[in-house]
Amino acid sequence: MSATQSTYLEEEGVYQFYMEYPVPAYLVALVAGDLIHADIGPRSRVWAEPCLLPTAISKLSGMVERWLSAAESLYGPYIWGRYDIVFLPPSFPIVAMENPCLTFIISSILESDEFLIIDVIHEVAHSWFGNAVTNATWEEMWLSEGLATYAQRRITTETYGAAFTCLETAFRLDALHRQMKLLGEDNPVSKLQVKLEPGVNPSNLMNLFTYEKGYCFVYYLSQLCGDPRHFDSFLRAYIEKYKFTSVVAQDLLDSFLNFFPELKEQCVESKAGLEFERWLNATGPPLAEPDLSQGSSLTKPVENLFKLWTTEPLDSAAAASSVDLTKWRTFQTVLFLDRLLDGSPLPHVVIKKLSECYSSQLDSMNAEIRIRWLQIVVRNDYYPDLYKVRRFLENQMSRMYTIPLYEDLCTGTLKSFALEIFYQTQNQLHPNLRKTIQQILSQGLNPLPAIDTTAVTTDTPAMVLEDKVSEATNGAISLRDVNVSA
């Protein structure tokens, strides 16, 4: 449970837990299953099904303590005692959730070292921002997610260097602009202070604006201080002042200006074009974005390769010989593939040469990379590689990997292919995911043929919630583009 285990009565099979500190209700969570554990640090252990435990240990042993120590050096003592992690089946609906003492993470993420690192560090950051100090309403989720994303990147800068942090940030900001293009700049969910009024779906608040526009605002505040370490000092004081309470944006901003009286005298909150009120209540993209030039050693090769493949006429020999993707970081490869996705459909000669050069390499890479290549295959109707789409969907049961592919299959000419795969795999899917895919498949059909849903209880609260999730999906917001870690 998301608490300290205090006693276990073996004769009765009863576990008792205790949480020493007040926490918001959304952080209370319980997990039950065939779980075993192993220590991976002095205050951390992993819990997983027996078949997963060795992989979890090898990926995280010694790492969590390193990240916790880095976070403590920035933001003060870790107050929750233990930092354990439980790996859940692929049907868990989000990548990760920051429950105190026991972070929940989807087991699929173990495939990708870099995404695993980022997602765990993000949840570590929530120990201070979100768990200790919580947003008072869901209208201001950015207070948890924007601050946690900022803290996550401060931690990765301390542990992996600025170039890696800039690469990951560039990848996420690319996704933010992609989502902006899909939604339109006037969409109310692009505000940081979203009003939950008629026409605004609360589920749509789990979007990249909450994370990345929130991050950009926090980064802007840090730049006003002149030195990020001065801003770290402010955040330590902010945590100390408000820990175990819920806050609104004005609490954060008032504390910021009181901590830096010289900035208050300069009226930085009213700086033309960058007013705090405008940051919070204007729709559209961030008013300012971070300087990512320190990541150029990692991002420049991506830009160069993308230009080689998209400049006419195609010099496929030069493009193919210019880089070995197996030597790249995961975030470099996904950034390259995302940009190809943005440019799809591509000329047939380009997609054919891309497949010849990279398809077999990508087959052996993690799911975050493979799904992007398969989306390129689908969006370009490249039939020679279509069997790989089938194979992927027959083995991946996580919504973050299935939904984007089904969306793309149903947008183009391959809906019958999608239906065929769904009928074959539906009984392996979580009931909520099954319903979402049914709704994607049913668009444009009159009606969708009867599907065996004997395992689904349509009047459960979970299914009602799924209606909301599916509305976000049907709004053409690909879940792959959303940081679905809580």
Tab-separated table of N, CA and C in Angstrom, residues 236-374:
chain	number	residue	atom	x	y	z
A	236	ARG	N	12.964	24.970	-1.885
A	236	ARG	CA	13.118	24.331	-0.566
A	236	ARG	C	12.277	25.073	0.469
A	237	ALA	N	12.321	26.398	0.418
A	237	ALA	CA	11.533	27.199	1.373
A	237	ALA	C	10.035	27.030	1.117
A	238	TYR	N	9.646	26.934	-0.129
A	238	TYR	CA	8.247	26.726	-0.515
A	238	TYR	C	7.738	25.392	0.035
A	239	ILE	N	8.549	24.343	-0.118
A	239	ILE	CA	8.165	23.022	0.412
A	239	ILE	C	8.030	23.078	1.928
A	240	GLU	N	8.975	23.709	2.566
A	240	GLU	CA	8.960	23.769	4.029
A	240	GLU	C	7.732	24.541	4.530
A	241	LYS	N	7.375	25.591	3.831
A	241	LYS	CA	6.245	26.425	4.266
A	241	LYS	C	4.906	25.714	4.069
A	242	TYR	N	4.761	24.988	2.950
A	242	TYR	CA	3.446	24.465	2.581
A	242	TYR	C	3.306	22.953	2.679
A	243	LYS	N	4.324	22.261	3.190
A	243	LYS	CA	4.237	20.797	3.159
A	243	LYS	C	3.025	20.305	3.959
A	244	PHE	N	2.430	19.241	3.428
A	244	PHE	CA	1.220	18.613	3.963
A	244	PHE	C	-0.011	19.517	3.836
A	245	THR	N	0.033	20.450	2.863
A	245	THR	CA	-1.132	21.278	2.589
A	245	THR	C	-1.376	21.323	1.081
A	246	SER	N	-2.527	21.889	0.718
A	246	SER	CA	-2.873	22.098	-0.685
A	246	SER	C	-2.804	23.587	-0.994
A	247	VAL	N	-2.332	23.919	-2.188
A	247	VAL	CA	-2.105	25.324	-2.536
A	247	VAL	C	-2.753	25.657	-3.876
A	248	VAL	N	-2.874	26.956	-4.121
A	248	VAL	CA	-3.276	27.463	-5.433
A	248	VAL	C	-2.096	28.252	-6.008
A	249	ALA	N	-2.209	28.631	-7.278
A	249	ALA	CA	-1.085	29.280	-7.960
A	249	ALA	C	-0.653	30.551	-7.242
A	250	GLN	N	-1.618	31.294	-6.708
A	250	GLN	CA	-1.262	32.558	-6.057
A	250	GLN	C	-0.356	32.325	-4.854
A	251	ASP	N	-0.521	31.194	-4.164
A	251	ASP	CA	0.372	30.878	-3.036
A	251	ASP	C	1.814	30.766	-3.519
A	252	LEU	N	1.999	30.038	-4.616
A	252	LEU	CA	3.349	29.865	-5.167
A	252	LEU	C	3.925	31.205	-5.601
A	253	LEU	N	3.154	31.988	-6.337
A	253	LEU	CA	3.677	33.230	-6.904
A	253	LEU	C	3.923	34.280	-5.823
A	254	ASP	N	3.041	34.351	-4.827
A	254	ASP	CA	3.278	35.289	-3.714
A	254	ASP	C	4.550	34.908	-2.966
A	255	SER	N	4.730	33.615	-2.715
A	255	SER	CA	5.936	33.158	-2.017
A	255	SER	C	7.185	33.482	-2.826
A	256	PHE	N	7.081	33.298	-4.141
A	256	PHE	CA	8.218	33.581	-5.029
A	256	PHE	C	8.616	35.051	-4.927
A	257	LEU	N	7.647	35.941	-5.034
A	257	LEU	CA	7.958	37.372	-5.007
A	257	LEU	C	8.422	37.828	-3.625
A	258	ASN	N	7.903	37.207	-2.586
A	258	ASN	CA	8.367	37.550	-1.231
A	258	ASN	C	9.773	37.035	-0.978
A	259	PHE	N	10.119	35.903	-1.591
A	259	PHE	CA	11.463	35.339	-1.416
A	259	PHE	C	12.506	36.160	-2.172
A	260	PHE	N	12.084	36.766	-3.282
A	260	PHE	CA	12.979	37.588	-4.094
A	260	PHE	C	12.424	39.015	-4.156
A	261	PRO	N	12.577	39.799	-3.072
A	261	PRO	CA	11.985	41.146	-3.028
A	261	PRO	C	12.490	42.052	-4.151
A	262	GLU	N	13.737	41.823	-4.616
A	262	GLU	CA	14.257	42.657	-5.705
A	262	GLU	C	13.468	42.432	-6.999
A	263	LEU	N	12.994	41.186	-7.205
A	263	LEU	CA	12.162	40.922	-8.373
A	263	LEU	C	10.773	41.531	-8.209
A	264	LYS	N	10.296	41.531	-6.983
A	264	LYS	CA	9.000	42.164	-6.714
A	264	LYS	C	9.075	43.653	-7.013
A	265	GLU	N	10.189	44.289	-6.628
A	265	GLU	CA	10.366	45.717	-6.897
A	265	GLU	C	10.414	45.999	-8.391
A	266	GLN	N	10.949	45.046	-9.149
A	266	GLN	CA	11.032	45.211	-10.605
A	266	GLN	C	9.702	44.905	-11.302
A	267	CYS	N	8.712	44.470	-10.531
A	267	CYS	CA	7.382	44.130	-11.065
A	267	CYS	C	7.483	43.084	-12.186
A	268	VAL	N	8.273	42.033	-11.928
A	268	VAL	CA	8.445	41.010	-12.970
A	268	VAL	C	7.131	40.301	-13.291
A	269	GLU	N	6.197	40.363	-12.323
A	269	GLU	CA	4.917	39.683	-12.573
A	269	GLU	C	4.089	40.396	-13.639
A	270	SER	N	4.481	41.641	-13.976
A	270	SER	CA	3.730	42.425	-14.963
A	270	SER	C	4.558	42.742	-16.203
A	271	LYS	N	5.647	42.027	-16.391
A	271	LYS	CA	6.520	42.278	-17.543
A	271	LYS	C	5.747	42.073	-18.840
A	272	ALA	N	5.791	43.064	-19.717
A	272	ALA	CA	4.970	43.050	-20.934
A	272	ALA	C	5.185	41.773	-21.744
A	273	GLY	N	4.083	41.119	-22.054
A	273	GLY	CA	4.132	39.899	-22.851
A	273	GLY	C	4.409	38.637	-22.060
A	274	LEU	N	4.884	38.801	-20.819
A	274	LEU	CA	5.221	37.649	-19.979
A	274	LEU	C	4.581	37.780	-18.593
A	275	GLU	N	3.461	38.479	-18.539
A	275	GLU	CA	2.781	38.673	-17.265
A	275	GLU	C	2.387	37.324	-16.655
A	276	PHE	N	2.514	37.215	-15.345
A	276	PHE	CA	2.142	35.970	-14.675
A	276	PHE	C	0.688	35.603	-14.989
A	277	GLU	N	-0.184	36.622	-14.976
A	277	GLU	CA	-1.601	36.349	-15.242
A	277	GLU	C	-1.778	35.783	-16.653
A	278	ARG	N	-1.001	36.277	-17.595
A	278	ARG	CA	-1.099	35.783	-18.977
A	278	ARG	C	-0.568	34.358	-19.073
A	279	TRP	N	0.515	34.067	-18.379
A	279	TRP	CA	1.029	32.690	-18.332
A	279	TRP	C	-0.080	31.736	-17.884
A	280	LEU	N	-0.822	32.152	-16.871
A	280	LEU	CA	-1.806	31.252	-16.268
A	280	LEU	C	-3.080	31.132	-17.088
A	281	ASN	N	-3.502	32.202	-17.741
A	281	ASN	CA	-4.854	32.222	-18.294
A	281	ASN	C	-4.943	32.367	-19.806
A	282	ALA	N	-3.821	32.544	-20.486
A	282	ALA	CA	-3.866	32.623	-21.943
A	282	ALA	C	-3.838	31.218	-22.538
A	283	THR	N	-4.607	31.023	-23.603
A	283	THR	CA	-4.514	29.767	-24.342
A	283	THR	C	-3.272	29.808	-25.232
A	284	GLY	N	-2.956	28.657	-25.808
A	284	GLY	CA	-1.854	28.599	-26.762
A	284	GLY	C	-0.552	28.110	-26.163
A	285	PRO	N	0.542	28.221	-26.923
A	285	PRO	CA	1.837	27.683	-26.498
A	285	PRO	C	2.442	28.488	-25.363
A	286	PRO	N	3.523	27.993	-24.755
A	286	PRO	CA	4.205	28.752	-23.698
A	286	PRO	C	4.644	30.121	-24.211
A	287	LEU	N	4.663	31.104	-23.331
A	287	LEU	CA	5.091	32.452	-23.704
A	287	LEU	C	6.599	32.529	-23.899
A	288	ALA	N	7.329	31.592	-23.331
A	288	ALA	CA	8.789	31.505	-23.506
A	288	ALA	C	9.194	30.051	-23.310
A	289	GLU	N	10.242	29.651	-24.004
A	289	GLU	CA	10.736	28.282	-23.894
A	289	GLU	C	12.209	28.289	-23.511
A	290	PRO	N	12.692	27.205	-22.911
A	290	PRO	CA	14.088	27.182	-22.449
A	290	PRO	C	15.086	27.145	-23.596
A	291	ASP	N	16.260	27.630	-23.315
A	291	ASP	CA	17.385	27.520	-24.243
A	291	ASP	C	17.927	26.097	-24.154
A	292	LEU	N	17.853	25.359	-25.260
A	292	LEU	CA	18.274	23.955	-25.261
A	292	LEU	C	19.585	23.756	-26.012
A	293	SER	N	20.361	24.834	-26.172
A	293	SER	CA	21.596	24.740	-26.957
A	293	SER	C	22.618	23.790	-26.333
A	294	GLN	N	22.536	23.572	-25.014
A	294	GLN	CA	23.479	22.643	-24.379
A	294	GLN	C	23.247	21.193	-24.816
A	295	GLY	N	22.116	20.945	-25.479
A	295	GLY	CA	21.850	19.600	-25.975
A	295	GLY	C	22.197	19.411	-27.434
A	296	SER	N	22.852	20.404	-28.050
A	296	SER	CA	23.073	20.363	-29.500
A	296	SER	C	23.915	19.162	-29.937
A	297	SER	N	24.805	18.688	-29.066
A	297	SER	CA	25.627	17.525	-29.445
A	297	SER	C	24.764	16.293	-29.675
A	298	LEU	N	23.577	16.258	-29.059
A	298	LEU	CA	22.666	15.130	-29.218
A	298	LEU	C	21.523	15.428	-30.187
A	299	THR	N	21.089	16.678	-30.254
A	299	THR	CA	19.951	17.008	-31.128
A	299	THR	C	20.381	17.325	-32.560
A	300	LYS	N	21.594	17.849	-32.752
A	300	LYS	CA	22.039	18.225	-34.094
A	300	LYS	C	22.105	17.018	-35.034
A	301	PRO	N	22.644	15.863	-34.603
A	301	PRO	CA	22.644	14.698	-35.493
A	301	PRO	C	21.238	14.290	-35.937
A	302	VAL	N	20.252	14.456	-35.046
A	302	VAL	CA	18.865	14.138	-35.396
A	302	VAL	C	18.383	15.074	-36.504
A	303	GLU	N	18.634	16.367	-36.327
A	303	GLU	CA	18.207	17.346	-37.327
A	303	GLU	C	18.882	17.084	-38.666
A	304	ASN	N	20.175	16.737	-38.633
A	304	ASN	CA	20.904	16.486	-39.878
A	304	ASN	C	20.352	15.268	-40.610
A	305	LEU	N	20.086	14.197	-39.863
A	305	LEU	CA	19.572	12.987	-40.506
A	305	LEU	C	18.181	13.225	-41.070
A	306	PHE	N	17.350	13.944	-40.334
A	306	PHE	CA	16.003	14.235	-40.821
A	306	PHE	C	16.068	15.022	-42.132
A	307	LYS	N	16.973	16.009	-42.216
A	307	LYS	CA	17.114	16.795	-43.450
A	307	LYS	C	17.548	15.915	-44.617
A	308	LEU	N	18.474	14.985	-44.349
A	308	LEU	CA	18.936	14.098	-45.424
A	308	LEU	C	17.785	13.289	-46.015
A	309	TRP	N	16.870	12.839	-45.155
A	309	TRP	CA	15.774	11.984	-45.614
A	309	TRP	C	14.608	12.771	-46.204
A	310	THR	N	14.554	14.071	-45.975
A	310	THR	CA	13.384	14.839	-46.423
A	310	THR	C	13.733	15.922	-47.434
A	311	THR	N	14.990	16.000	-47.839
A	311	THR	CA	15.389	16.965	-48.866
A	311	THR	C	15.302	16.306	-50.231
A	312	GLU	N	14.658	16.969	-51.157
A	312	GLU	CA	14.540	16.423	-52.513
A	312	GLU	C	15.650	16.985	-53.402
A	313	PRO	N	16.190	16.177	-54.321
A	313	PRO	CA	15.933	14.731	-54.450
A	313	PRO	C	16.635	13.949	-53.349
A	314	LEU	N	16.074	12.799	-52.999
A	314	LEU	CA	16.608	11.992	-51.917
A	314	LEU	C	17.946	11.389	-52.289
A	315	ASP	N	18.956	11.646	-51.458
A	315	ASP	CA	20.248	10.961	-51.592
A	315	ASP	C	20.252	9.836	-50.568
A	316	SER	N	19.600	8.719	-50.919
A	316	SER	CA	19.384	7.657	-49.932
A	316	SER	C	20.686	7.025	-49.468
A	317	ALA	N	21.676	6.979	-50.344
A	317	ALA	CA	22.966	6.383	-49.954
A	317	ALA	C	23.623	7.218	-48.858
A	318	ALA	N	23.604	8.548	-49.035
A	318	ALA	CA	24.200	9.432	-48.024
A	318	ALA	C	23.420	9.352	-46.722
A	319	ALA	N	22.084	9.319	-46.820
A	319	ALA	CA	21.256	9.250	-45.626
A	319	ALA	C	21.490	7.956	-44.864
A	320	ALA	N	21.538	6.846	-45.603
A	320	ALA	CA	21.677	5.544	-44.962
A	320	ALA	C	23.034	5.364	-44.302
A	321	SER	N	24.075	5.943	-44.896
A	321	SER	CA	25.432	5.724	-44.379
A	321	SER	C	25.838	6.753	-43.338
A	322	SER	N	24.970	7.758	-43.097
A	322	SER	CA	25.393	8.866	-42.242
A	322	SER	C	25.371	8.536	-40.756
A	323	VAL	N	24.548	7.555	-40.346
A	323	VAL	CA	24.430	7.281	-38.917
A	323	VAL	C	23.974	5.847	-38.691
A	324	ASP	N	24.440	5.274	-37.591
A	324	ASP	CA	23.991	3.958	-37.157
A	324	ASP	C	23.044	4.168	-35.975
A	325	LEU	N	21.749	3.940	-36.198
A	325	LEU	CA	20.764	4.204	-35.153
A	325	LEU	C	20.995	3.370	-33.898
A	326	THR	N	21.641	2.224	-34.042
A	326	THR	CA	21.883	1.381	-32.863
A	326	THR	C	22.851	2.046	-31.891
A	327	LYS	N	23.568	3.068	-32.359
A	327	LYS	CA	24.520	3.770	-31.488
A	327	LYS	C	23.881	5.003	-30.836
A	328	TRP	N	22.664	5.316	-31.238
A	328	TRP	CA	21.984	6.504	-30.718
A	328	TRP	C	21.295	6.222	-29.392
A	329	ARG	N	21.054	7.290	-28.641
A	329	ARG	CA	20.205	7.203	-27.458
A	329	ARG	C	18.745	7.028	-27.907
A	330	THR	N	17.941	6.436	-27.033
A	330	THR	CA	16.526	6.243	-27.361
A	330	THR	C	15.845	7.563	-27.696
A	331	PHE	N	16.108	8.619	-26.923
A	331	PHE	CA	15.439	9.891	-27.169
A	331	PHE	C	15.840	10.501	-28.509
A	332	GLN	N	17.049	10.228	-28.986
A	332	GLN	CA	17.426	10.695	-30.314
A	332	GLN	C	16.611	9.976	-31.389
A	333	THR	N	16.499	8.666	-31.248
A	333	THR	CA	15.774	7.887	-32.251
A	333	THR	C	14.294	8.253	-32.281
A	334	VAL	N	13.666	8.403	-31.105
A	334	VAL	CA	12.239	8.737	-31.104
A	334	VAL	C	12.012	10.153	-31.618
A	335	LEU	N	12.951	11.061	-31.377
A	335	LEU	CA	12.825	12.417	-31.905
A	335	LEU	C	12.880	12.388	-33.433
A	336	PHE	N	13.801	11.608	-33.996
A	336	PHE	CA	13.916	11.448	-35.449
A	336	PHE	C	12.642	10.844	-36.043
A	337	LEU	N	12.148	9.778	-35.432
A	337	LEU	CA	10.948	9.116	-35.943
A	337	LEU	C	9.713	10.004	-35.793
A	338	ASP	N	9.624	10.748	-34.694
A	338	ASP	CA	8.497	11.670	-34.524
A	338	ASP	C	8.468	12.709	-35.643
A	339	ARG	N	9.630	13.180	-36.033
A	339	ARG	CA	9.660	14.191	-37.092
A	339	ARG	C	9.291	13.586	-38.444
A	340	LEU	N	9.662	12.338	-38.666
A	340	LEU	CA	9.198	11.648	-39.869
A	340	LEU	C	7.683	11.456	-39.824
A	341	LEU	N	7.165	11.150	-38.642
A	341	LEU	CA	5.710	11.013	-38.472
A	341	LEU	C	5.006	12.318	-38.805
A	342	ASP	N	5.567	13.420	-38.333
A	342	ASP	CA	4.961	14.727	-38.613
A	342	ASP	C	4.911	14.995	-40.111
A	343	GLY	N	5.893	14.469	-40.855
A	343	GLY	CA	5.956	14.697	-42.293
A	343	GLY	C	5.211	13.671	-43.120
A	344	SER	N	4.602	12.694	-42.472
A	344	SER	CA	3.890	11.643	-43.206
A	344	SER	C	2.528	12.152	-43.695
A	345	PRO	N	2.058	11.657	-44.873
A	345	PRO	CA	2.680	10.609	-45.688
A	345	PRO	C	3.908	11.112	-46.456
A	346	LEU	N	4.896	10.240	-46.526
A	346	LEU	CA	6.149	10.528	-47.213
A	346	LEU	C	6.085	9.973	-48.635
A	347	PRO	N	6.924	10.483	-49.548
A	347	PRO	CA	6.996	9.871	-50.876
A	347	PRO	C	7.313	8.378	-50.767
A	348	HIS	N	6.735	7.591	-51.664
A	348	HIS	CA	6.897	6.143	-51.576
A	348	HIS	C	8.369	5.727	-51.608
A	349	VAL	N	9.165	6.409	-52.423
A	349	VAL	CA	10.585	6.040	-52.515
A	349	VAL	C	11.282	6.251	-51.173
A	350	VAL	N	10.844	7.268	-50.416
A	350	VAL	CA	11.462	7.548	-49.115
A	350	VAL	C	11.101	6.465	-48.109
A	351	ILE	N	9.806	6.120	-48.018
A	351	ILE	CA	9.402	5.110	-47.034
A	351	ILE	C	10.012	3.759	-47.370
A	352	LYS	N	10.145	3.458	-48.656
A	352	LYS	CA	10.752	2.189	-49.072
A	352	LYS	C	12.223	2.126	-48.657
A	353	LYS	N	12.942	3.211	-48.890
A	353	LYS	CA	14.366	3.245	-48.519
A	353	LYS	C	14.550	3.273	-47.005
A	354	LEU	N	13.662	3.982	-46.307
A	354	LEU	CA	13.721	3.988	-44.839
A	354	LEU	C	13.573	2.575	-44.299
A	355	SER	N	12.621	1.824	-44.850
A	355	SER	CA	12.406	0.452	-44.406
A	355	SER	C	13.631	-0.412	-44.674
A	356	GLU	N	14.201	-0.263	-45.864
A	356	GLU	CA	15.392	-1.052	-46.207
A	356	GLU	C	16.551	-0.752	-45.266
A	357	CYS	N	16.673	0.522	-44.866
A	357	CYS	CA	17.816	0.919	-44.033
A	357	CYS	C	17.619	0.599	-42.550
A	358	TYR	N	16.391	0.797	-42.050
A	358	TYR	CA	16.219	0.813	-40.608
A	358	TYR	C	15.265	-0.230	-40.038
A	359	SER	N	14.389	-0.774	-40.856
A	359	SER	CA	13.330	-1.609	-40.300
A	359	SER	C	13.868	-2.765	-39.471
A	360	SER	N	14.870	-3.458	-39.977
A	360	SER	CA	15.399	-4.606	-39.228
A	360	SER	C	16.118	-4.155	-37.959
A	361	GLN	N	16.783	-2.988	-37.995
A	361	GLN	CA	17.423	-2.450	-36.786
A	361	GLN	C	16.374	-2.141	-35.716
A	362	LEU	N	15.287	-1.493	-36.162
A	362	LEU	CA	14.267	-1.054	-35.217
A	362	LEU	C	13.539	-2.225	-34.579
A	363	ASP	N	13.484	-3.368	-35.268
A	363	ASP	CA	12.799	-4.551	-34.731
A	363	ASP	C	13.355	-4.977	-33.378
A	364	SER	N	14.646	-4.740	-33.167
A	364	SER	CA	15.279	-5.204	-31.932
A	364	SER	C	15.291	-4.136	-30.844
A	365	MET	N	14.683	-2.986	-31.120
A	365	MET	CA	14.700	-1.886	-30.151
A	365	MET	C	13.438	-1.906	-29.294
A	366	ASN	N	13.380	-0.995	-28.331
A	366	ASN	CA	12.281	-1.018	-27.358
A	366	ASN	C	10.972	-0.544	-27.980
A	367	ALA	N	9.882	-0.740	-27.232
A	367	ALA	CA	8.545	-0.469	-27.758
A	367	ALA	C	8.320	1.004	-28.061
A	368	GLU	N	8.956	1.911	-27.320
A	368	GLU	CA	8.802	3.335	-27.594
A	368	GLU	C	9.307	3.672	-28.997
A	369	ILE	N	10.347	2.993	-29.420
A	369	ILE	CA	10.879	3.202	-30.772
A	369	ILE	C	10.031	2.455	-31.795
A	370	ARG	N	9.714	1.205	-31.515
A	370	ARG	CA	8.993	0.392	-32.502
A	370	ARG	C	7.625	0.971	-32.839
A	371	ILE	N	6.907	1.481	-31.831
A	371	ILE	CA	5.575	2.008	-32.137
A	371	ILE	C	5.661	3.185	-33.099
A	372	ARG	N	6.678	3.981	-32.985
A	372	ARG	CA	6.805	5.128	-33.889
A	372	ARG	C	7.071	4.671	-35.323
A	373	TRP	N	7.927	3.680	-35.486
A	373	TRP	CA	8.162	3.163	-36.831
A	373	TRP	C	6.872	2.544	-37.382
A	374	LEU	N	6.140	1.836	-36.562
A	374	LEU	CA	4.910	1.197	-37.034
A	374	LEU	C	3.840	2.236	-37.368
